[in-house]
Amino acid sequence: MTRILSGIKPTGQLTLGNYIGALKRFKDFQDSGEVFIFIADLHALTLPIDPEVLKENSRDIAAFYLASGLDPKKATIFLQSSVSAHAELNAILQNYLYMGELRRMTQFKDKSAKMNDNQIGLGLFAYPVLMASDILLYDANIVPVGEDQIQHVEITRDLVNRFNHRYGDILVMPKAQVNKVGARIMSLSDPTKKMSKSDPKGDIFLKDDMKTIRKKIMSAVTDLGCEVKYDPENKPGISNLLTIYAALSDISISEAEERFVGFRYGDFKKAVADKVEEILGPFKARYEEILASGEYLEVLKEGAKKAEEIANVTLKRVQKAVGLLPIE
Ligand code: TYM
């Protein structure tokens, strides 16, 4: 059976980009494959974060996972830090990725650009090793992610080739899978930049109230001209809004374009805001309920047990392959 694995890092508030590029899609795999979805809390430590904020963000993601329609009877939902095999495999695999290739990672370059060497933690630099460990522990075939994470899956593939070349057929080759529509949602205030957890003006946060969300969409930067047309180069703002609309409606970009022929920008934005409200409204209500009930705690406990069983089998296989002496 196909194994699917993905995770979200509890570093900041989740955005509409996280929802469209990743979260919303996870449930689609749970009837046809074996799904592992986790909260990448160890990865959240790679940049300074307040312990209370980290805990709150982790609870939020657990509740968002359940609100998105992931069913804990079908999908294994867990915290990365509760399965120690992640850290153990990381300790082995860090010897099979090299400084030169880690230094070339776009995410590392972006995040460390404004820091000097005495501020950059080793964890930030070695981030892709832990991510490779996450993926490889579960023999994942498919890794659904947004466009910005493709490079990390690619380096995992390089690692698999290198490792298997040396030790035989030990690790399973994963493949990144991105959305046809919405693999990269852009900022509403600067549509040439990715919507990210750290840009309060241009982001729609899943925890924003509906009024704020509508306001952000209505004041999104648009472009010259007046036609609602998909043209990311010349009309990045309108193209981004069309992408959001199409992704949330599960239709293609051209179908979305057809719906808005002859629309003025203002009316188009209103339709996008209505669509976002139609989808996020009920989703947010479910999230609130789940958070208040605390039911996610039991899900995470059960998930850790199930994840651990699978992860430990892979860990043993790798330990044996590299020559660590088994004593049981
Ligand atoms: P993170 O937490 O930054 O983002 C979670 C997911 O959301 C996607 N995403 C977007 N998609 C479309 N448009 C955007 N503007 C946008 N912003 C974010 C991301 O691509 C991602 O899929 N390193 C990962 C977490 C991780 C992981 C893993 C993922 C750790 N181990 C193993 C998959 C497999 C991260 O920081 O994602």
Coordinates of C-alpha atoms and ligand atoms in Angstrom, one line a residue:
M1 CA 0.0 0.0 0.0
T2 CA 1.3 3.5 -0.8
R3 CA 2.6 5.4 2.2
I4 CA 2.0 9.1 2.4
L5 CA 3.8 11.3 4.9
S6 CA 3.8 15.1 5.5
G7 CA 4.2 17.5 8.4
I8 CA 3.8 21.2 9.4
K9 CA 6.2 23.1 11.6
P10 CA 4.6 24.9 14.6
T11 CA 6.7 28.0 14.2
G12 CA 4.0 30.6 13.7
Q13 CA 0.4 30.9 12.9
L14 CA -0.8 28.7 10.0
T15 CA -1.7 30.6 6.8
L16 CA -4.0 30.1 3.9
G17 CA -0.9 29.0 2.0
N18 CA -0.3 26.1 4.4
Y19 CA -4.0 25.2 4.1
I20 CA -4.1 25.2 0.3
G21 CA -0.6 23.9 -0.3
A22 CA -0.6 21.1 2.2
L23 CA -3.2 20.8 5.0
K24 CA -6.4 20.6 2.9
R25 CA -5.0 17.8 0.8
F26 CA -3.9 15.4 3.5
K27 CA -7.3 13.8 4.0
D28 CA -7.6 13.0 0.2
F29 CA -5.0 10.2 0.7
Q30 CA -6.5 8.5 3.7
D31 CA -8.9 6.2 1.8
S32 CA -6.4 4.9 -0.7
G33 CA -3.1 4.9 1.2
E34 CA -1.5 4.7 4.6
V35 CA -1.2 8.2 5.9
F36 CA 1.3 9.6 8.4
I37 CA 0.8 13.3 9.4
F38 CA 2.9 14.9 12.1
I39 CA 3.7 18.1 13.8
A40 CA 7.3 19.0 13.1
D41 CA 8.0 20.4 16.6
L42 CA 11.7 19.5 16.6
H43 CA 12.1 21.5 13.4
A44 CA 10.4 24.5 15.1
L45 CA 13.4 24.7 17.5
T46 CA 15.7 25.6 14.6
L47 CA 14.9 29.3 15.1
P48 CA 14.4 30.9 18.5
I49 CA 10.8 30.3 19.8
D50 CA 9.1 30.9 23.1
P51 CA 8.3 27.6 24.8
E52 CA 4.7 28.6 25.5
V53 CA 4.2 29.7 21.9
L54 CA 5.6 26.4 20.6
K55 CA 3.1 24.5 22.8
E56 CA 0.2 26.6 21.7
N57 CA 1.1 26.3 18.0
S58 CA 1.5 22.5 18.3
R59 CA -2.0 22.2 19.9
D60 CA -3.4 24.4 17.1
I61 CA -1.9 22.2 14.4
A62 CA -3.3 19.1 16.0
A63 CA -6.7 20.6 16.1
F64 CA -6.4 21.9 12.5
Y65 CA -5.4 18.4 11.3
L66 CA -8.6 17.0 12.8
A67 CA -10.7 19.9 11.6
S68 CA -9.4 19.4 8.0
G69 CA -11.1 16.0 7.9
L70 CA -8.2 13.7 8.8
D71 CA -9.7 10.7 10.5
P72 CA -7.4 9.3 13.3
K73 CA -8.9 5.8 12.6
K74 CA -7.4 6.0 9.1
A75 CA -4.5 8.4 9.4
T76 CA -1.7 8.3 12.0
I77 CA -1.4 11.8 13.5
F78 CA 1.5 12.4 15.9
L79 CA 4.1 14.8 17.3
Q80 CA 7.6 14.4 15.9
S81 CA 9.2 14.7 19.3
S82 CA 7.1 11.9 20.7
V83 CA 8.8 9.3 18.4
S84 CA 12.4 9.2 19.4
A85 CA 13.4 7.3 16.2
H86 CA 13.3 10.7 14.4
A87 CA 16.3 11.9 16.4
E88 CA 18.0 8.5 16.3
L89 CA 17.8 8.2 12.5
N90 CA 18.9 11.9 12.3
A91 CA 22.1 11.0 14.2
I92 CA 22.9 8.4 11.6
L93 CA 21.8 10.2 8.4
Q94 CA 23.7 13.4 9.2
N95 CA 26.8 11.5 8.0
Y96 CA 25.4 11.1 4.5
L97 CA 24.5 14.7 3.6
Y98 CA 27.4 17.1 3.1
M99 CA 28.1 20.7 4.1
G100 CA 28.2 22.0 0.5
E101 CA 24.8 20.7 -0.4
L102 CA 23.2 21.8 2.9
R103 CA 24.7 25.3 2.3
R104 CA 22.9 25.5 -1.1
M105 CA 19.4 24.9 0.3
T106 CA 17.2 27.9 -0.5
Q107 CA 15.4 27.8 2.9
F108 CA 18.7 27.8 4.7
K109 CA 20.0 30.7 2.6
D110 CA 16.7 32.7 3.2
K111 CA 16.5 32.1 6.9
S112 CA 20.2 32.7 7.6
A113 CA 20.7 35.7 5.3
K114 CA 20.4 38.3 8.1
M115 CA 22.3 36.2 10.7
N116 CA 26.0 35.8 11.3
D117 CA 27.6 32.5 11.9
N118 CA 27.5 32.9 15.7
Q119 CA 23.7 33.1 15.5
I120 CA 22.9 30.3 13.2
G121 CA 22.2 27.1 15.1
L122 CA 23.5 23.8 13.8
G123 CA 19.9 22.6 13.6
L124 CA 19.0 25.2 11.1
F125 CA 21.9 24.2 8.9
A126 CA 21.1 20.5 9.3
Y127 CA 17.4 20.9 8.9
P128 CA 17.1 18.8 5.7
V129 CA 18.7 15.8 7.6
L130 CA 15.9 15.7 10.1
M131 CA 13.4 16.2 7.4
A132 CA 14.9 13.3 5.5
S133 CA 14.7 11.2 8.6
D134 CA 11.0 12.0 9.0
I135 CA 10.3 10.9 5.5
L136 CA 12.5 7.8 5.4
L137 CA 11.5 6.4 8.8
Y138 CA 8.0 5.6 7.4
D139 CA 9.2 4.3 4.0
A140 CA 7.0 7.1 2.5
N141 CA 6.4 6.9 -1.2
I142 CA 4.6 10.2 -1.5
V143 CA 5.2 13.5 0.3
P144 CA 2.5 16.1 -0.3
V145 CA 4.0 19.6 0.1
G146 CA 4.0 23.1 -1.2
E147 CA 6.5 24.2 -3.8
D148 CA 9.0 25.6 -1.3
Q149 CA 9.6 22.1 0.2
I150 CA 10.4 20.3 -3.0
Q151 CA 14.1 21.0 -2.6
H152 CA 14.1 19.2 0.7
V153 CA 12.5 16.2 -0.7
E154 CA 15.0 16.2 -3.6
I155 CA 17.9 16.2 -1.2
T156 CA 16.3 13.3 0.6
R157 CA 16.2 11.5 -2.8
D158 CA 19.9 12.2 -3.2
L159 CA 20.5 10.8 0.2
V160 CA 18.6 7.6 -0.6
N161 CA 20.6 7.1 -3.7
R162 CA 23.9 7.6 -1.9
F163 CA 22.9 5.4 1.1
N164 CA 21.4 2.5 -1.0
H165 CA 24.4 2.6 -3.3
R166 CA 26.6 1.9 -0.3
Y167 CA 24.5 -0.5 1.8
G168 CA 22.0 -2.0 -0.6
D169 CA 18.2 -1.6 -0.9
I170 CA 17.6 -0.2 2.6
L171 CA 15.7 3.2 2.2
V172 CA 12.6 3.7 0.1
M173 CA 12.7 6.4 -2.5
P174 CA 10.1 9.2 -1.8
K175 CA 8.6 11.6 -4.2
A176 CA 7.3 15.1 -3.6
Q177 CA 3.7 15.8 -4.7
V178 CA 2.6 19.4 -5.2
N179 CA -0.9 20.8 -6.0
K180 CA -1.7 21.4 -9.6
V181 CA -3.3 24.6 -8.4
G182 CA -2.0 26.5 -5.4
A183 CA 1.5 25.0 -4.8
R184 CA 2.7 28.5 -4.0
I185 CA 0.2 31.0 -2.6
M186 CA 1.6 34.5 -2.6
S187 CA 1.4 37.3 -0.1
L188 CA -1.6 39.6 -0.5
S189 CA 0.4 42.7 0.1
D190 CA 3.3 41.7 -2.2
P191 CA 2.3 39.0 -4.6
T192 CA 5.8 38.5 -5.8
K193 CA 6.6 37.0 -2.3
K194 CA 5.4 33.7 -0.9
M195 CA 2.7 33.9 1.8
S196 CA 4.6 32.9 4.9
K197 CA 3.9 32.5 8.7
S198 CA 6.0 35.7 9.4
D199 CA 4.2 38.4 7.4
P200 CA 1.1 39.6 9.2
K201 CA 0.1 42.1 6.5
G202 CA 0.1 40.0 3.5
D203 CA -1.0 36.7 5.1
I204 CA -4.3 35.3 5.9
F205 CA -3.9 33.4 9.1
L206 CA -6.3 30.5 9.8
K207 CA -6.9 32.0 13.2
D208 CA -7.9 35.4 11.9
D209 CA -11.5 36.2 12.4
M210 CA -13.7 36.3 9.2
K211 CA -14.0 40.1 9.3
T212 CA -10.2 40.5 9.2
I213 CA -9.8 37.9 6.5
R214 CA -12.4 39.6 4.3
K215 CA -10.7 42.9 4.9
K216 CA -7.3 41.5 3.9
I217 CA -8.7 40.1 0.7
M218 CA -10.6 43.3 -0.2
S219 CA -7.4 45.3 0.3
A220 CA -5.1 42.8 -1.5
V221 CA -2.7 44.5 -4.0
T222 CA -4.1 44.2 -7.5
D223 CA -2.6 45.1 -10.8
L224 CA -2.9 47.6 -13.7
G225 CA -5.7 47.0 -16.1
C226 CA -9.2 45.8 -15.3
E227 CA -9.5 42.3 -16.7
V228 CA -9.6 39.2 -14.3
K229 CA -7.0 37.2 -16.1
Y230 CA -4.3 34.7 -15.1
D231 CA -0.9 36.2 -15.9
P232 CA 1.5 35.7 -13.0
E233 CA 4.2 37.9 -14.6
N234 CA 2.1 41.0 -15.4
K235 CA -0.8 40.5 -13.1
P236 CA 0.7 38.7 -10.0
G237 CA -2.0 40.0 -7.6
I238 CA -5.0 39.0 -9.7
S239 CA -3.4 35.7 -10.6
N240 CA -2.8 34.9 -6.9
L241 CA -6.5 35.6 -6.0
L242 CA -7.6 33.5 -9.0
T243 CA -5.4 30.7 -7.7
I244 CA -6.8 30.9 -4.2
Y245 CA -10.4 30.9 -5.6
A246 CA -9.6 27.9 -8.0
A247 CA -7.8 25.9 -5.3
L248 CA -10.7 26.4 -2.8
S249 CA -13.3 25.5 -5.4
D250 CA -11.4 22.5 -6.6
I251 CA -11.5 23.8 -10.2
S252 CA -8.8 24.6 -12.7
I253 CA -7.5 28.2 -13.2
S254 CA -9.1 28.4 -16.6
E255 CA -12.5 27.4 -15.2
A256 CA -12.0 30.1 -12.5
E257 CA -11.1 32.7 -15.2
E258 CA -14.3 31.8 -17.2
R259 CA -16.4 32.5 -14.1
F260 CA -15.1 36.1 -13.8
V261 CA -15.2 37.3 -17.4
G262 CA -16.4 40.9 -17.3
F263 CA -16.1 41.2 -13.6
R264 CA -14.6 44.4 -12.1
Y265 CA -11.7 43.9 -9.6
G266 CA -13.9 44.9 -6.6
D267 CA -16.6 42.3 -7.4
F268 CA -14.1 39.7 -8.1
K269 CA -12.4 40.2 -4.7
K270 CA -15.8 40.0 -3.1
A271 CA -16.4 36.6 -4.7
V272 CA -12.9 35.4 -3.5
A273 CA -13.7 36.6 0.0
D274 CA -17.1 34.8 -0.1
K275 CA -15.3 31.6 -1.2
V276 CA -12.7 31.8 1.5
E277 CA -15.5 32.4 4.1
E278 CA -17.5 29.5 2.7
I279 CA -14.5 27.1 3.2
L280 CA -12.8 28.5 6.2
G281 CA -15.9 29.4 8.2
P282 CA -17.0 25.8 9.0
F283 CA -13.3 24.7 9.2
K284 CA -12.6 27.2 11.8
A285 CA -15.7 26.3 13.8
R286 CA -14.6 22.7 13.9
Y287 CA -11.1 23.7 14.9
E288 CA -12.5 25.7 17.9
E289 CA -14.6 22.8 19.0
I290 CA -11.8 20.3 18.8
L291 CA -9.4 22.6 20.6
A292 CA -11.9 23.2 23.4
S293 CA -12.7 19.5 23.8
G294 CA -9.0 18.5 24.1
E295 CA -9.7 15.4 22.0
Y296 CA -6.5 15.9 20.1
L297 CA -4.5 14.8 23.1
E298 CA -5.7 11.2 22.9
V299 CA -5.2 11.2 19.1
L300 CA -1.6 12.3 19.5
K301 CA -1.0 9.6 22.2
E302 CA -2.4 6.9 20.0
G303 CA -0.7 8.2 17.0
A304 CA 2.7 8.2 18.7
K305 CA 2.3 4.5 19.5
K306 CA 1.3 3.5 16.0
A307 CA 4.1 5.7 14.4
E308 CA 6.7 4.3 16.8
E309 CA 6.0 0.8 15.8
I310 CA 6.6 1.5 12.1
A311 CA 9.5 3.9 12.7
N312 CA 11.4 1.5 14.9
V313 CA 11.4 -1.2 12.2
T314 CA 13.1 1.1 9.8
L315 CA 15.5 2.4 12.4
K316 CA 16.6 -1.2 13.2
R317 CA 17.0 -1.9 9.5
V318 CA 19.3 1.1 9.1
Q319 CA 21.3 0.5 12.2
K320 CA 21.9 -3.1 11.1
A321 CA 22.9 -1.9 7.6
V322 CA 25.5 0.6 8.8
G323 CA 27.0 -2.0 11.2
L324 CA 25.8 -0.9 14.6
L325 CA 26.1 -4.0 16.8
P326 CA 22.7 -5.5 17.7
I327 CA 22.5 -6.8 21.2
E328 CA 19.0 -8.2 21.3
Ligands
TYM1 P1 6.0 24.5 6.8 O1 5.5 24.3 8.2 O2 6.8 25.7 6.5 O3 4.8 24.5 5.8 C1 3.8 23.4 5.9 C2 3.3 23.1 4.4 O4 2.7 24.2 3.9 C3 3.3 24.5 2.6 N1 3.3 25.9 2.3 C4 2.7 26.5 1.2 N2 2.1 26.0 0.2 C5 1.6 26.9 -0.7 N3 1.8 28.2 -0.6 C6 2.4 28.8 0.4 N4 2.5 30.1 0.5 C7 2.9 27.9 1.4 N5 3.6 28.1 2.6 C8 3.8 26.9 3.1 C9 4.7 23.9 2.7 O5 5.3 23.7 1.5 C10 4.5 22.7 3.5 O6 4.1 21.6 2.7 N6 9.9 21.5 6.5 C11 8.5 21.5 6.5 C12 7.9 20.6 7.6 C13 8.4 19.2 7.5 C14 8.0 18.2 6.6 C15 8.8 17.1 7.0 C16 7.2 18.2 5.5 C17 9.3 18.7 8.4 N7 9.5 17.4 8.1 C18 8.6 15.9 6.2 C19 7.0 17.0 4.8 C20 7.8 15.9 5.1 C21 8.0 22.9 6.8 O7 8.7 23.7 7.3 O8 6.8 23.2 6.3

